[in-house]
Amino acid sequence: MAEAMRANVASLLKGIDRYNPENLSTLERYVDMQARENTYDLEANLAVLKLYQFNPGYYQTNVTAQILLKALTNLPHSDFTLCKCLIDTVRQEELPTKMVMKLANRLEMCQFQDFWIDLRNDPDLTMGIMGFEDHIRKFVCHVVAATYQTIPKDTLIQLLGGIPDSQVKQWINKYGWKLIDDETVFITNQEENIKTKNITEKITFDSVAAIMAAHR
Amino acid sequence: MSVMWSEDFVEEYNPYKTYPYPPPGIAPEYEVHTGDPRQDMEYERQYQQQQTFIIPEHIKLFLTYFRKCIAEQSVYGIQDAYENGFNKLTDRFFKTNPWPDADVVAPIVGHDHTFLILYKELYFRHIYARVPSGPTLEQRFESYYNYCNLFNYILNADRPAPLELPNQWLWDIIDEFIYQFQSFSIYRCKLNKKPPTEIDHLRAHPKIWNVHSVLNVLHSLVEKSSINRQLEVYTNGGDPDSVAGEFGQLSLYKMLGYFSLIGLLRLHSLLGDYYQALKVLENIDFNKKNMYSRVPACQITTFYYVGFAYMMMRRYQDAIRTFSNILLYIQRTKQMFQTKAQMYDQITKMNDKMYTLLAICLVLHPIRIDESVHSQLREKFADKMLRMQKGDIAEFEANFGFACPKFLSPVPPNYDTTLSITDFHKEPFQLQLKVFLEEVSQQIHIPTIRSYLKLYTTLPISKLATFMDINEDELRTHLMCFKHKMKNVVWTKGTSGLEGEFQSASEVDFYIDRDMIHIADTKVARRYGDFFIRQIHKFEEITKSLKSLNA
């Protein structure tokens, strides 16, 4: 279903036709479908925002909020920024868009604990987005994997939004991390990747051959 | 993206610059400079006073000659009349006042329809660039219609138009078309100084300089030329002509198609759509010698907008690579443009803008760059970079404002309600600035953390927290943010500039193990090779000139 829709939409977005406002309702339905079926198509969503930019009369706050929330599910990619660049400053101040902006800011600054608190305070906001929380947890794991060699299990639980023990174990398994003891999770051996580099100049004979030949 | 094309370009460019003009035999004597500045000024004064203007003989000669070159499709002749003849006469007679009206010119050139369209293209462009009061609303409309006529002539025929123009001119047409659209979009938003009649006029003609029409022209040129198919085949080592079709094989269509892609890159960027901006270029392989783009202004424009889009997408490594490449190219080729004042000014301006953007990117994402670009940067931007490193948001704002494109709104303002809002035309800029500054403020602590990390190989979290005067939890958050922001998508292969994979090229890197931060620094030994090679060249030059003195 989603795949068929994706191909169908891609053909709508070819050439000059992507600016045709008559396609808007199809595209909006497609956004809704992505939310319900947990699929994602950045290009189509940007096309919707572009149509709003060209035809402000058709602007729909809820669709925009949906698009922005979907963009968050694709972190660490900068999709959210790309969307933001197409949304009028005044529109960004409206609810619920404004709330989504706040969530995005939390995530971009890796203030994960605060993010989960904000989310719990406004559970309706992300209700319609299938798998939203797990996508965010994936992003959290991405950041944790880049930052830590070992992390206290409690800290990890907090970052993942205070999920129960069984679920934490699932995330740990998913990324091949290990519980060393009851309190500490071993992420990966970072020493291998992150080490001091010494860059020294290497001059090959080829690179100076020409100049040597010219100055005999 | 490499700069391989630069050398190639030097060879391509020089021959026609030194092409003897006027060609012997057919040369008109329009070079009738009196040599007496007073007399010339007198002429200009008279010219301005005359209501019904009689075109001087040598301008007539020039126009006749120009038309002849176009009719006979003598590309060198056209090129020279376009690049030298027209500009020389402009400097002498039309420094700040318009060229003769097309109606007056028509009888001289035998009412040659095609020539008159091309003449008007130059005529209006000159008004935009040189006439101090700028174009009137009427002239903006007329220029638009003239572009419509030009593009209809090229696009709406069953057979290709029998016309060939120099690449530089074709690029200038696309460039100017978008510039005038941009200029109009900003103009129509400045309502507070406009008389009501003008506003009524604007309201009555919503189709003129409409964003859809502009997009339509660019897309049509892309389609007609099959340029995307051509580029695809070219990238895979095939012959582009095999898929070019009847139109795309011809230089006029091929080049207009290519330039329209760059035009779309620019237009999408001006609207804040950086994804589409890069997407339209996905068939262009910048790593291969590029036979389509030997027009330096086009190259510079391309790299500027590509680099800017990358910066906005938080792909700093790609942005830095893009800017460094083109700045190096400008550094190497700049002397070539010195004879052309207008082009030289434009390139200098772009050069400064791109150094500013490079400075911003390097503050946010410090990595090693080419030595000669780096030394320029140190020379001119050391203070600015230091202020940005210290987290001075106003400095970021000022630099962004100076170096960013002129963003525009695709829709007209509400002519009834926005009269009171004086800054309506600045809205699109404010939006992009806001997005940029939000990104900057999200990363604002990173330079401080980096400066501490540089001093250690291991550092307890508690100690760094004390240094920064925050609690440990906050610090852990900042450290994660550091990692997140320093991991960028970086282009690795293929022609699409959107593709890439996550990499971290940060000079200072670290990881946390329990309560300890382990730091990895990059130590760079001094490089001598470049220095010695440069000295050898210098020495060689000195010996040469000494020898010539002897002889």
mmCIF file of N, CA, C and O in Angstrom, chain B residues 8 12 54 75 96 129 169 176 178 181 189 191 230 249 342 351-352 367 385 387 422 425 526:
data_model
loop_
_atom_site.group_PDB
_atom_site.id
_atom_site.type_symbol
_atom_site.label_atom_id
_atom_site.label_comp_id
_atom_site.label_asym_id
_atom_site.label_seq_id
_atom_site.Cartn_x
_atom_site.Cartn_y
_atom_site.Cartn_z
ATOM 1 N N ASP B 8 41.660 23.540 -17.135
ATOM 2 C CA ASP B 8 41.050 23.363 -18.438
ATOM 3 C C ASP B 8 40.446 24.679 -18.912
ATOM 4 O O ASP B 8 40.599 25.084 -20.048
ATOM 5 N N GLU B 12 40.791 27.221 -22.237
ATOM 6 C CA GLU B 12 39.629 27.488 -23.079
ATOM 7 C C GLU B 12 39.372 28.977 -23.224
ATOM 8 O O GLU B 12 38.896 29.442 -24.226
ATOM 9 N N ILE B 54 18.477 61.306 -31.801
ATOM 10 C CA ILE B 54 18.991 60.765 -33.056
ATOM 11 C C ILE B 54 20.223 59.937 -32.727
ATOM 12 O O ILE B 54 21.156 60.430 -32.107
ATOM 13 N N VAL B 75 30.124 33.346 -34.251
ATOM 14 C CA VAL B 75 30.138 33.298 -32.783
ATOM 15 C C VAL B 75 31.200 34.212 -32.182
ATOM 16 O O VAL B 75 30.952 34.886 -31.191
ATOM 17 N N THR B 96 25.119 56.094 -17.174
ATOM 18 C CA THR B 96 24.021 56.084 -16.212
ATOM 19 C C THR B 96 22.672 56.308 -16.869
ATOM 20 O O THR B 96 21.664 56.393 -16.184
ATOM 21 N N ALA B 129 21.166 47.548 -14.119
ATOM 22 C CA ALA B 129 22.513 47.605 -13.551
ATOM 23 C C ALA B 129 23.043 49.026 -13.426
ATOM 24 O O ALA B 129 23.745 49.352 -12.472
ATOM 25 N N TRP B 169 26.840 34.667 -22.662
ATOM 26 C CA TRP B 169 25.576 35.380 -22.829
ATOM 27 C C TRP B 169 24.406 34.514 -22.363
ATOM 28 O O TRP B 169 23.505 34.974 -21.663
ATOM 29 N N GLU B 176 20.228 36.707 -15.255
ATOM 30 C CA GLU B 176 19.518 37.978 -15.188
ATOM 31 C C GLU B 176 18.009 37.759 -15.019
ATOM 32 O O GLU B 176 17.347 38.497 -14.290
ATOM 33 N N ILE B 178 16.526 35.398 -13.413
ATOM 34 C CA ILE B 178 16.247 35.121 -12.002
ATOM 35 C C ILE B 178 16.511 36.362 -11.152
ATOM 36 O O ILE B 178 15.766 36.658 -10.222
ATOM 37 N N PHE B 181 13.553 38.582 -11.440
ATOM 38 C CA PHE B 181 12.441 38.020 -10.659
ATOM 39 C C PHE B 181 12.646 38.328 -9.168
ATOM 40 O O PHE B 181 11.730 38.778 -8.472
ATOM 41 N N CYS B 189 7.057 43.954 -2.476
ATOM 42 C CA CYS B 189 6.772 43.870 -1.046
ATOM 43 C C CYS B 189 6.996 45.187 -0.315
ATOM 44 O O CYS B 189 6.544 45.370 0.803
ATOM 45 N N LEU B 191 5.778 48.262 0.119
ATOM 46 C CA LEU B 191 4.554 48.964 -0.275
ATOM 47 C C LEU B 191 4.467 50.378 0.262
ATOM 48 O O LEU B 191 3.744 51.210 -0.254
ATOM 49 N N GLN B 230 21.233 13.677 -20.784
ATOM 50 C CA GLN B 230 22.574 13.903 -21.333
ATOM 51 C C GLN B 230 23.638 13.783 -20.245
ATOM 52 O O GLN B 230 24.674 13.156 -20.441
ATOM 53 N N GLN B 249 21.013 18.549 -28.898
ATOM 54 C CA GLN B 249 22.337 18.437 -29.509
ATOM 55 C C GLN B 249 22.948 19.798 -29.773
ATOM 56 O O GLN B 249 24.156 19.943 -29.876
ATOM 57 N N GLN B 342 33.362 44.930 -14.295
ATOM 58 C CA GLN B 342 32.094 44.531 -13.694
ATOM 59 C C GLN B 342 32.155 43.100 -13.157
ATOM 60 O O GLN B 342 31.727 42.812 -12.051
ATOM 61 N N ASN B 351 33.474 36.267 -3.563
ATOM 62 C CA ASN B 351 34.647 35.768 -2.863
ATOM 63 C C ASN B 351 34.552 36.125 -1.366
ATOM 64 O O ASN B 351 34.734 35.269 -0.498
ATOM 65 N N ASP B 352 34.231 37.372 -1.082
ATOM 66 C CA ASP B 352 34.132 37.808 0.320
ATOM 67 C C ASP B 352 33.002 37.086 1.046
ATOM 68 O O ASP B 352 33.133 36.693 2.198
ATOM 69 N N ILE B 367 37.914 21.946 10.964
ATOM 70 C CA ILE B 367 38.704 20.880 10.317
ATOM 71 C C ILE B 367 39.811 21.551 9.517
ATOM 72 O O ILE B 367 39.804 22.757 9.307
ATOM 73 N N MET B 385 36.176 35.333 13.585
ATOM 74 C CA MET B 385 36.092 33.937 14.010
ATOM 75 C C MET B 385 36.247 33.818 15.522
ATOM 76 O O MET B 385 35.561 33.021 16.159
ATOM 77 N N ARG B 387 35.384 36.029 17.751
ATOM 78 C CA ARG B 387 34.131 36.466 18.398
ATOM 79 C C ARG B 387 33.055 35.394 18.301
ATOM 80 O O ARG B 387 32.316 35.157 19.246
ATOM 81 N N THR B 422 6.324 47.684 7.328
ATOM 82 C CA THR B 422 7.355 48.210 6.443
ATOM 83 C C THR B 422 8.405 47.166 6.099
ATOM 84 O O THR B 422 9.072 47.259 5.090
ATOM 85 N N HIS B 425 9.254 42.876 3.121
ATOM 86 C CA HIS B 425 10.199 42.256 2.189
ATOM 87 C C HIS B 425 11.335 41.554 2.921
ATOM 88 O O HIS B 425 12.074 40.783 2.321
ATOM 89 N N ARG B 526 54.025 20.584 10.934
ATOM 90 C CA ARG B 526 54.101 21.648 9.925
ATOM 91 C C ARG B 526 54.406 21.082 8.563
ATOM 92 O O ARG B 526 55.159 20.133 8.425
#
